[in-house]
Coordinates of C-alpha atoms and ligand atoms in Angstrom, one line a residue:
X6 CA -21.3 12.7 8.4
X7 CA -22.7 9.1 8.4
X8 CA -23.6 7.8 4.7
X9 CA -26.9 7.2 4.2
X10 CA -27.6 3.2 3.1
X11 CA -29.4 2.2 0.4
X12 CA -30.3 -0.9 -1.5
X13 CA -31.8 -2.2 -4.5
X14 CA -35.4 -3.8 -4.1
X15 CA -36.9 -6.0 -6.8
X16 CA -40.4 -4.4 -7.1
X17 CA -41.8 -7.5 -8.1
X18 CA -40.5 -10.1 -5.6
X19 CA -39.4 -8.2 -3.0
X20 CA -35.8 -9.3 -3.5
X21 CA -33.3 -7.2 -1.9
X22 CA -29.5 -7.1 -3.6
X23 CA -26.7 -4.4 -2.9
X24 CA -25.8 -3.9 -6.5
X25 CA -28.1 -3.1 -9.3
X26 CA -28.3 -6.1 -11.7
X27 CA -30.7 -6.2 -15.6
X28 CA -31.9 -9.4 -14.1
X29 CA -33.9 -10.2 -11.0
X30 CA -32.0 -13.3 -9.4
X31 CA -34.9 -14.2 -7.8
X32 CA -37.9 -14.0 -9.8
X33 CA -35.9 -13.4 -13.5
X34 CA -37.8 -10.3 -14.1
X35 CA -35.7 -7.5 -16.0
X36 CA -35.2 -4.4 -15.0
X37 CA -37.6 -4.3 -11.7
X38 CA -34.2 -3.8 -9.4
X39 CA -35.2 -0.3 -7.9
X40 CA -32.7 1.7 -5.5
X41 CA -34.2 2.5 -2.3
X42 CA -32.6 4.5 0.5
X43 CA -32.9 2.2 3.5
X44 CA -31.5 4.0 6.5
X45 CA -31.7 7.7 6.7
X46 CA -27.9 9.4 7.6
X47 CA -29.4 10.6 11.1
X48 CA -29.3 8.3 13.8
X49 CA -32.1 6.5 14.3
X50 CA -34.8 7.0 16.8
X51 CA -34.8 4.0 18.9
X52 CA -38.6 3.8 19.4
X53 CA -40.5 0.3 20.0
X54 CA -42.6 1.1 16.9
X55 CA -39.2 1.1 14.8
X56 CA -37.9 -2.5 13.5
X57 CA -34.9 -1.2 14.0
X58 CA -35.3 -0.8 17.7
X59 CA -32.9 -1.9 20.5
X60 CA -33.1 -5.9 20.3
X61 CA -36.1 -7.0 23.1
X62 CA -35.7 -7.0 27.0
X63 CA -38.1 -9.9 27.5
X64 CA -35.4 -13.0 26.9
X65 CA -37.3 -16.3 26.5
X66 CA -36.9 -19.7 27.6
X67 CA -37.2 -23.0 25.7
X68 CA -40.0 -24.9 27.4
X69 CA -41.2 -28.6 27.2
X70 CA -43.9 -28.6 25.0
X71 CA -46.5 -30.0 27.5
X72 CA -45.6 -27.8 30.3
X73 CA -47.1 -24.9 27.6
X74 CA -50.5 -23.8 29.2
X75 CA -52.5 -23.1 26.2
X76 CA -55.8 -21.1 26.5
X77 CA -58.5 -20.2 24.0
X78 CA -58.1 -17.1 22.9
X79 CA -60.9 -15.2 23.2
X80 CA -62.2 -14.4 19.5
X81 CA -64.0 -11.3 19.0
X82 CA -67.2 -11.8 17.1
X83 CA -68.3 -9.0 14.3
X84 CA -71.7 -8.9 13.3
X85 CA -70.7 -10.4 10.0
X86 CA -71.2 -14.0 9.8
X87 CA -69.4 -14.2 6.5
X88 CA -66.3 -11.9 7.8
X89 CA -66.2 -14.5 11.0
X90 CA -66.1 -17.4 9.1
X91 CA -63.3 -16.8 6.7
X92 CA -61.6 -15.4 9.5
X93 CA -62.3 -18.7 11.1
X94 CA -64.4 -17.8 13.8
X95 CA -64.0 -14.2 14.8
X96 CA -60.9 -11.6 14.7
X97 CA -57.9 -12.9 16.9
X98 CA -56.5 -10.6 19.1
X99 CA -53.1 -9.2 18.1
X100 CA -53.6 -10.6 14.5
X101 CA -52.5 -8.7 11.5
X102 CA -54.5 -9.4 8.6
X103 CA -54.0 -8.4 4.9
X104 CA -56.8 -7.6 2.4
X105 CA -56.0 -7.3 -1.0
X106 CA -58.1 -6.6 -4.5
X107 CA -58.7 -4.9 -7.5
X108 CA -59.4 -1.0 -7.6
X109 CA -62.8 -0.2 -6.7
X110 CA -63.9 -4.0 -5.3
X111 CA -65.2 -2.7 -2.3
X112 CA -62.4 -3.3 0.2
X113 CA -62.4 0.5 1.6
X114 CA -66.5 -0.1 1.9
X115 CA -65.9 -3.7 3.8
X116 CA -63.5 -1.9 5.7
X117 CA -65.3 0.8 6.8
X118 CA -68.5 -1.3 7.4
X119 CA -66.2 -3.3 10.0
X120 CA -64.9 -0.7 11.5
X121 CA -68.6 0.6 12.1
X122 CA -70.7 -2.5 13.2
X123 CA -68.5 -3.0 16.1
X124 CA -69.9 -0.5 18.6
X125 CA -69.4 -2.2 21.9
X126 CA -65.1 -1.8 21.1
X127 CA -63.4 1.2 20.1
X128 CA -62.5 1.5 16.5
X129 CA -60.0 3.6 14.3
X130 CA -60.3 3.7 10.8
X131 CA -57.0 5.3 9.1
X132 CA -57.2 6.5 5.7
X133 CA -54.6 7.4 3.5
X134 CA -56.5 7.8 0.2
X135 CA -59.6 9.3 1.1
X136 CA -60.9 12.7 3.2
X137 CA -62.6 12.5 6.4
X138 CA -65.4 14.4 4.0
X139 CA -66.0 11.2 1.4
X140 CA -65.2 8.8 4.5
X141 CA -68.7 10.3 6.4
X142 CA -70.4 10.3 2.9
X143 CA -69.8 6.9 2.5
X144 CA -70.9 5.9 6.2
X145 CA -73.8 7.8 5.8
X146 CA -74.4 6.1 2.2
X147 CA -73.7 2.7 4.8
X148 CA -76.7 4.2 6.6
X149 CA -74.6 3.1 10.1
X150 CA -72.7 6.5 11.0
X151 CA -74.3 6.9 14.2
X152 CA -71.6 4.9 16.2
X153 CA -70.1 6.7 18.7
X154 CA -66.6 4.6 19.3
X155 CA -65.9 4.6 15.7
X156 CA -62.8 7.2 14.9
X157 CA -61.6 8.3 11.6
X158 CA -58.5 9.4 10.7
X159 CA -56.6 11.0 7.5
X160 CA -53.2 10.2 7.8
X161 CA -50.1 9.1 6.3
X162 CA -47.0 8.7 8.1
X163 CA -46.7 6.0 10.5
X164 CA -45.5 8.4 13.4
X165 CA -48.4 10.2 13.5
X166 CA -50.4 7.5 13.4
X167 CA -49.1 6.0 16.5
X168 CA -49.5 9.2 18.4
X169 CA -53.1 9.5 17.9
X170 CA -53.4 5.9 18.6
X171 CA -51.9 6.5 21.8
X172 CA -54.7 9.1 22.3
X173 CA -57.3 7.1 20.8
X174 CA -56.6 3.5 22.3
X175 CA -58.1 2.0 20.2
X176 CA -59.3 -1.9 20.2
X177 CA -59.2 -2.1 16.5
X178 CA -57.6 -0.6 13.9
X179 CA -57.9 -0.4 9.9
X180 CA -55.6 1.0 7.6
X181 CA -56.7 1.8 4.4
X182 CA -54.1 1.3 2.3
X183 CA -50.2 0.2 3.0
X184 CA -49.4 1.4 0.0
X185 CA -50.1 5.0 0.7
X186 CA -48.3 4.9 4.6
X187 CA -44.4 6.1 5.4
X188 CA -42.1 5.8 7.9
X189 CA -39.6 8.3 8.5
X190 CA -37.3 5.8 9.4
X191 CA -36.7 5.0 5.0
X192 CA -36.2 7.6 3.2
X193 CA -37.9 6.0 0.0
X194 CA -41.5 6.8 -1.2
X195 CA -44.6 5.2 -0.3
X196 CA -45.2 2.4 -1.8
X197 CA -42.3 1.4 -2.2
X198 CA -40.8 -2.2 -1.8
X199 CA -38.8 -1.3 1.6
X200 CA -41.6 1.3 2.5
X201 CA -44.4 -0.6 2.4
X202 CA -42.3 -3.7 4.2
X203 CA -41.3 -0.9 7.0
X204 CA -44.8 0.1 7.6
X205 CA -45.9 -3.3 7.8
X206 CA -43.1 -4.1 10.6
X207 CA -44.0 -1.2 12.5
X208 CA -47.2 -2.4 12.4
X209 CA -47.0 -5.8 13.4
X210 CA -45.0 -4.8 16.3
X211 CA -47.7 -2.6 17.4
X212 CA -50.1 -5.7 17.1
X213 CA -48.5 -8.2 18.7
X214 CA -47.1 -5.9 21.8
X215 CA -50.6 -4.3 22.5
X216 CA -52.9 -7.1 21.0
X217 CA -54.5 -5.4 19.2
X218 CA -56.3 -6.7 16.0
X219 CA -55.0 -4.7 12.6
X220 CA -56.0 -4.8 9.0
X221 CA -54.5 -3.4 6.4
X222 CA -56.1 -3.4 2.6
X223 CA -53.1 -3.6 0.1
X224 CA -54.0 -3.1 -3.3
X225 CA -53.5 -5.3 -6.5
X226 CA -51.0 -5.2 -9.3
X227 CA -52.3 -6.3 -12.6
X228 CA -50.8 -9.4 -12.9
X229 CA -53.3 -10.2 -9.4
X230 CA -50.3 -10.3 -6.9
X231 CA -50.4 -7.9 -3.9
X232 CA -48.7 -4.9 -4.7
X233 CA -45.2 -4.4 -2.9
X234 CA -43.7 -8.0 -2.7
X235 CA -44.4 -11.2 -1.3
X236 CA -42.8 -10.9 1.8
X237 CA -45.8 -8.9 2.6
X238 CA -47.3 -12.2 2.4
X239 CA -45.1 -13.7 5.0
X240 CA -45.5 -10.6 7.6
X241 CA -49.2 -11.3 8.2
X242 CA -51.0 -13.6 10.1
X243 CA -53.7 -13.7 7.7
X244 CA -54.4 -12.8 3.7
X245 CA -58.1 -12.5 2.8
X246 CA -58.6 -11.6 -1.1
X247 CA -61.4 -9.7 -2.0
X248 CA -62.5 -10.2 -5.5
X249 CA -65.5 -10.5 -8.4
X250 CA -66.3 -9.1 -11.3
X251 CA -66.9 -5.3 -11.0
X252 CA -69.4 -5.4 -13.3
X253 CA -71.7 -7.8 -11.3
X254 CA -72.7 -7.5 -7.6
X255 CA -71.6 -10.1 -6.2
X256 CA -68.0 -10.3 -4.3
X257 CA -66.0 -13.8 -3.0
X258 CA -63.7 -13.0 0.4
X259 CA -61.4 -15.4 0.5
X260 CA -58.5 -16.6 2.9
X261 CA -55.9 -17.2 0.9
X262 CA -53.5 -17.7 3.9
X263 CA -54.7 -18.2 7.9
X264 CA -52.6 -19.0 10.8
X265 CA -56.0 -18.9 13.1
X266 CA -58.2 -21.3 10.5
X267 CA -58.4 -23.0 7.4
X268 CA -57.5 -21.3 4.0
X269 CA -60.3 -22.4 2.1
X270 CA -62.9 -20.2 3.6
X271 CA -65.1 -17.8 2.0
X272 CA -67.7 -15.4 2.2
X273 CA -69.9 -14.4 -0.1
X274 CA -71.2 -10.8 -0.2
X275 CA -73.9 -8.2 -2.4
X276 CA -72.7 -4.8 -3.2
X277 CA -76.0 -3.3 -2.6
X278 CA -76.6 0.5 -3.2
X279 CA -75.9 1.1 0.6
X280 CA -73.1 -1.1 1.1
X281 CA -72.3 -4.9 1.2
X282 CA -74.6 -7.0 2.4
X283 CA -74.1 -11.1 2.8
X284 CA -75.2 -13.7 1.3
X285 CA -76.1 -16.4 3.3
X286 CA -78.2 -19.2 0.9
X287 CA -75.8 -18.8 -2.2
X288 CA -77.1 -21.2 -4.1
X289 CA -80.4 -19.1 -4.2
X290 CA -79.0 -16.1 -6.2
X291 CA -76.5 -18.3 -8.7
X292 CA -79.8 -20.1 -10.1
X293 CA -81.8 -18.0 -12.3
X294 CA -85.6 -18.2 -12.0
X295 CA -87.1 -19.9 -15.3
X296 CA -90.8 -21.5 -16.1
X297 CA -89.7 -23.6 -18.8
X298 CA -86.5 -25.7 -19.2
X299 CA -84.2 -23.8 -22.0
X300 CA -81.4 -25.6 -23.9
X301 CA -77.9 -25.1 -22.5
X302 CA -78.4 -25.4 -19.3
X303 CA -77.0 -27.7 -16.7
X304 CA -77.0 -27.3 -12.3
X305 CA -73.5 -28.2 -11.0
X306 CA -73.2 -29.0 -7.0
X307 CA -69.9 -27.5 -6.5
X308 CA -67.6 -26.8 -3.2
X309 CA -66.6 -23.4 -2.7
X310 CA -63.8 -23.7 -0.3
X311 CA -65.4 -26.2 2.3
X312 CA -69.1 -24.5 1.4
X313 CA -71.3 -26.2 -1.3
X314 CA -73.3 -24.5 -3.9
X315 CA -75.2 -24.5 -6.6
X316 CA -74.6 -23.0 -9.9
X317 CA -76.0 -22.6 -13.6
X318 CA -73.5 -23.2 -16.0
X319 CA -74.3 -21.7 -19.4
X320 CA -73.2 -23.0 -22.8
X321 CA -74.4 -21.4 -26.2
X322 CA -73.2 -23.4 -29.2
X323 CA -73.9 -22.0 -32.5
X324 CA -72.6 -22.7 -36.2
X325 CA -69.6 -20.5 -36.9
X326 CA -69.5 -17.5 -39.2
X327 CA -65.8 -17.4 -39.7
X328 CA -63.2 -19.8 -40.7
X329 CA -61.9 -20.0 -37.2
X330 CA -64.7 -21.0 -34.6
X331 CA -64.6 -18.5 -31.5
X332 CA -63.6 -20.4 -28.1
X333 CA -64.8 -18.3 -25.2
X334 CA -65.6 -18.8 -21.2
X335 CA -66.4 -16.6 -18.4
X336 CA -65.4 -17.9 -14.9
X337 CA -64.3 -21.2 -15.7
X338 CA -60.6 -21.8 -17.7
X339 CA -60.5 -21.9 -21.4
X340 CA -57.7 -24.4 -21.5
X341 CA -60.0 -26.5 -19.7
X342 CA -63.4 -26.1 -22.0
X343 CA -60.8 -26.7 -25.2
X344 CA -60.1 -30.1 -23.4
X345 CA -63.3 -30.9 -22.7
X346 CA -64.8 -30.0 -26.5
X347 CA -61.4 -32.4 -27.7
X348 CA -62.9 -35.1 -25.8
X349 CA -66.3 -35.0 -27.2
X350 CA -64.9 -34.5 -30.5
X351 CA -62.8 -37.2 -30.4
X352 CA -64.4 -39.9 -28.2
X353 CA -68.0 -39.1 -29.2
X354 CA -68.2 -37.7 -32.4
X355 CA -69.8 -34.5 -31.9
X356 CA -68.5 -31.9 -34.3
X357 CA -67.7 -28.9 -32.4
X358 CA -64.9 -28.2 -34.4
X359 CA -66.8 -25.9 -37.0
X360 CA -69.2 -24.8 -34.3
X361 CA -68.4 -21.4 -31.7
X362 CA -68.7 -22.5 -27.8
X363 CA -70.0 -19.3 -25.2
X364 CA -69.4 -20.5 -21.3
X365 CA -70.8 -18.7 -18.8
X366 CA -71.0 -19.6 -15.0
X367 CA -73.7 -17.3 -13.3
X368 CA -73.5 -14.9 -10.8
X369 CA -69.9 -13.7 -12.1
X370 CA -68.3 -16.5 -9.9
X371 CA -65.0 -17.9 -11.2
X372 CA -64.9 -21.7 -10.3
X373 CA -61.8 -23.8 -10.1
X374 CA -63.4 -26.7 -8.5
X375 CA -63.0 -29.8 -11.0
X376 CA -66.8 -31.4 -10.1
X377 CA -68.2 -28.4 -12.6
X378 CA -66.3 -30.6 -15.5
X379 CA -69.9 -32.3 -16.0
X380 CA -72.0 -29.7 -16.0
X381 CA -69.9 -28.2 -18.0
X382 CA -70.6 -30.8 -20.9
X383 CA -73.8 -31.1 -20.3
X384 CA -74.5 -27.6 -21.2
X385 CA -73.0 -27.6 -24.1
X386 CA -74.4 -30.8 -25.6
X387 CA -77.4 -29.7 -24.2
X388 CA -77.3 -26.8 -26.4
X389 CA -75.9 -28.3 -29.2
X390 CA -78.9 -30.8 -29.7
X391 CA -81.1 -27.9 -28.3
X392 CA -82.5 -30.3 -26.2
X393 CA -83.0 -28.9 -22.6
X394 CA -82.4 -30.2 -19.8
X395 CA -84.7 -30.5 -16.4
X396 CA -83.3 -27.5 -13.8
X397 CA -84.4 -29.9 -11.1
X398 CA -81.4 -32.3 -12.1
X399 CA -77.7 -31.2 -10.5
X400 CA -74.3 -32.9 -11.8
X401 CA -71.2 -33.6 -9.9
X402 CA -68.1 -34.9 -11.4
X403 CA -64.9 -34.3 -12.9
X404 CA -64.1 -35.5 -17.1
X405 CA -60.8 -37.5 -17.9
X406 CA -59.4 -37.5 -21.1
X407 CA -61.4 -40.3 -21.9
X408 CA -64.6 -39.6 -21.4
X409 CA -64.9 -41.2 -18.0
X410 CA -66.3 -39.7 -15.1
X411 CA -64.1 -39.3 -12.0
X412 CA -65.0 -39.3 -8.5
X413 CA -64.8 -36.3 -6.9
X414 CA -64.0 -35.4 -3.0
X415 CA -66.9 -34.5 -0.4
X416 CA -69.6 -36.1 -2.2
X417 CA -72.0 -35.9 0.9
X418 CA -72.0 -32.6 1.2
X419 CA -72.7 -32.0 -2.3
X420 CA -75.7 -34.6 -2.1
X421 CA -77.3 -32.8 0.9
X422 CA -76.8 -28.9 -0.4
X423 CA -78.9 -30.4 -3.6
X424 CA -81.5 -32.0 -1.5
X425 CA -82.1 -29.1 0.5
X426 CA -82.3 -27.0 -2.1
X427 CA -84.9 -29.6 -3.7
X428 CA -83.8 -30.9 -6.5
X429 CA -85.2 -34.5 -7.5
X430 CA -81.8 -36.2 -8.6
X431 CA -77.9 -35.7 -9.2
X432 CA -75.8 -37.5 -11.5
X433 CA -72.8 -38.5 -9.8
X434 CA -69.7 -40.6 -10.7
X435 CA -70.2 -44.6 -10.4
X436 CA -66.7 -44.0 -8.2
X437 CA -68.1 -41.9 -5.8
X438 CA -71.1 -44.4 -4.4
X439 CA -68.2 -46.5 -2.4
X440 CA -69.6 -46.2 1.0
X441 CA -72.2 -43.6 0.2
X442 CA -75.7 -44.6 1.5
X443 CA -77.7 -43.5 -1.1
X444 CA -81.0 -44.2 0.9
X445 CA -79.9 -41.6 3.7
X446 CA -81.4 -39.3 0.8
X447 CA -84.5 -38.3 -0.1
X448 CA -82.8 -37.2 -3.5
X449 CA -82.2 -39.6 -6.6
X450 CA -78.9 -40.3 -7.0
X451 CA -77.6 -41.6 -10.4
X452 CA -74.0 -42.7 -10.5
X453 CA -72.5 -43.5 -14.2
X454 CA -69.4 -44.1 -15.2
X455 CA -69.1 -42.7 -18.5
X456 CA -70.4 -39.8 -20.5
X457 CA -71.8 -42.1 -22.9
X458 CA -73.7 -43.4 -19.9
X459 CA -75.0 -40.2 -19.1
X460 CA -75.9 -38.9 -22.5
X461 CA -78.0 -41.7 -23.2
X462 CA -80.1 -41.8 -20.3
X463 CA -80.4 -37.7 -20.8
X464 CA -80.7 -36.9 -24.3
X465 CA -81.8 -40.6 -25.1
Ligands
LIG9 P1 -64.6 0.9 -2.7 O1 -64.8 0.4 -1.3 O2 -64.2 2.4 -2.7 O3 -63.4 0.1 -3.4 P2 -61.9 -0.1 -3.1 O4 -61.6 0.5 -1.8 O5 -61.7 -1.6 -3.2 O6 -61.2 0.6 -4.2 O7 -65.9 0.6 -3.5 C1 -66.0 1.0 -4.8 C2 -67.3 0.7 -5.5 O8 -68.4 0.3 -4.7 C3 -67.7 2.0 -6.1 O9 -67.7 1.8 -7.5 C4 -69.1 2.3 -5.6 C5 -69.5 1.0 -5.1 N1 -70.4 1.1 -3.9 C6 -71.7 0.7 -3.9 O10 -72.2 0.1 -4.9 N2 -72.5 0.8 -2.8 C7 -72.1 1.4 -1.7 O11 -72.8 1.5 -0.7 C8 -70.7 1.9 -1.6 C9 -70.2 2.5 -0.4 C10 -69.9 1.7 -2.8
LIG10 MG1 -60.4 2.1 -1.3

């Protein structure tokens, strides 16, 4: 009788190894070296699903590269403006695209909503996690379960699923989640390392040989990687991230990783009591709605991927009870605000030492881009002096260690999202007005060089 074969899989990296080892040689995690059976002892099936299938019939030939006829390919568009746009334009045929997050972000409702505001194509949503009962309860909660070419099915094992995709032909397909398929072709359990990179191979195969468009929603581990390794990563044409704060509405979709557009796309989306609906002006919703000017407060024109925005920064400084003055930031890095208070400590003499710093960013966003750096101070001296500042005032720029203020890229487009929006002026760095016709603007624009600059014309 044929032994079975069976390897060990880091469940972290992915790394595969025929002995067990303490120590990950890739990633240098401990004890994350797993055995997995990766060949069953029966022979295998030699179906075209199976990676392990008889080696292809079609044999290639290398080709000059301008004798390569190239067409468009012919994007389909979904109703979702946002979903199109991080996709880059519409769903390629034949793609395979990943969607990861957090438990309970909304991917299965995104999903779902996809899968059901396509009517003109036939659609198959395959769930693993979830009855065909709760799937109808949520498309009736979606308010959209009326479409007649949308199919559901409840379903684990990859076999099965490509039977009733024969019988269904569809023209797109969901699966909801790789974690939960299996393929009897490895004997180990779902969601495992060499399971879940199995399923994924079946289904590429079945994507690229039929063109037909696939997503699959992987879920999270808690150190934010997609569960089951990296190589996941490297399978799929595209990784779209869904994420947000649970505990606010809104939700950022991502492209982390696009081989049909850029990776700095997103979408911007409402979880809304019957479903997710987008957001198309968000600079509207990230600005809250005040009379009077309040004290730590201060309108940042960031970029959001290649999209411009506008967003309240929030900073509450306030003398400190305890010894130790409390340090604390929601959606911007804490290493960073640290920096920033050293620098007005030490350059301009504000004591902040003895004093407790609160950072929020509205709207639940988390922002990377550096541009927020000023408003960032602004806020916070703004509420240290409890002097307010005007809301119709937006700042763009990043802070050296020095206090200076450093130019910061696309400029332009920050300029015109704040004059659309109608603010009166925007405080830019002095290093940013090279080549920049300020008169092209019907917006004030104030370059400075230096924070003292700036604090002296705001806070006189
Ligand atoms: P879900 O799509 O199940 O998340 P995931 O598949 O990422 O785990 O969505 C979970 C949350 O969304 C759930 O807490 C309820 C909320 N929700 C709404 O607020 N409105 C809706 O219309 C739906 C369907 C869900
Ligand atoms: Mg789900």
């Amino acid at each position: 009788m044929a032994k079975s074969k069976s390897a060990y899989f880091c469940q972290s990296c992915g790394h595969e190894t025929s002995k067990w080892m303490g120590q990950c040689p890739s990633c240098k995690q401990w004890n994350t070296l797993v055995e997995e059976v990766v060949e069953k002892a029966s022979s295998r099936v030699p179906e075209w699903r199976s990676t392990a299938a008889t080696p292809s019939k079609r044999t290639n030939k290398a080709a000059v590269i301008h004798e390569i006829v190239y067409t468009e390919e012919h994007r389909l568009e979904t109703p979702d403006a946002e979903f199109n746009r991080v996709l880059g334009g519409g769903i390629v045929p034949g793609s395979l695209v990943l969607i990861g997050g957090e438990p309970g972000i909304g991917k299965s409702t995104l999903m779902l909503q996809l899968a059901l505001s396509i009517p003109k194509i036939r659609t198959l949503y395959i769930s693993g996690e979830e009855s065909e009962q709760q799937i109808k309860m949520r498309a009736e909660r979606l308010q959209q379960s009326s479409n007649a070419n949308c199919f559901i099915l409840t379903e684990t094992s990859t076999q099965n699923i490509f039977k009733q995709i024969e019988v269904v032909a569809p023209n797109l397909i969901v699966i909801d989640s790789i974690q939960t398929l299996h393929s009897s072709q490895i004997e180990s359990a779902p969601g495992s390392v060499s399971q879940v990179r199995e399923c994924t191979a079946e289904l590429l195969r079945f994507a690229k040989e039929t063109n037909t468009p696939v997503f699959i929603v992987g879920h999270i581990t808690k150190d934010g990687s997609i569960a089951g390794p990296k190589v996941l990563e490297h399978m799929v044409d595209t990784v779209l991230q869904f994420e947000g704060d649970r505990n606010h509405v809104y939700r950022i979709l991502r492209a982390v990783k696009n081989r049909f557009g850029s990776a700095s796309e997103l979408g911007i989306y409402e979880m809304q009591g019957a479903g997710l609906r987008e957001v198309s002006n968000p600079s509207e919703i990230m600005i809250s709605q005040r009379d009077a000017p309040v004290s730590g407060v201060a309108i940042s024109a960031m970029l959001e991927g290649m999209r411009p925005m506008m967003i309240e920064v929030q900073a509450l400084v306030s003398n400190s009870a305890f010894g130790t003055p409390q340090r604390s930031s929601t959606g911007y890095d804490t290493k960073r605000l640290n920096m920033l208070l050293a620098v007005l400590e030490k350059r301009f003499g504000f004591r902040l030492s003895a004093q407790d710093v609160f950072l929020n960013i509205a709207g639940g966003l988390r922002v990377e881009d550096p541009a927020i750096d000023l408003a960032v101070v602004i806020a916070i001296i703004s509420s240290q002096q409890d002097m307010p500042v005007k809301t119709s005032i937006a700042f763009a720029g990043e802070i050296g260690l020095s206090g200076e203020i450093r130019a910061v890229n696309r400029i332009e487009q920050r300029i015109a999202e704040a004059e659309k929006l109608g603010f009166d002026g925007i405080f830019i760095s002095k290093f940013n007005t090279k080549g920049l016709d300020a008169k092209k603007y019907g917006i004030a624009i104030r370059p400075v060089a230096t924070l003292e600059d700036i604090f002296r014309s705001l806070f006189g």
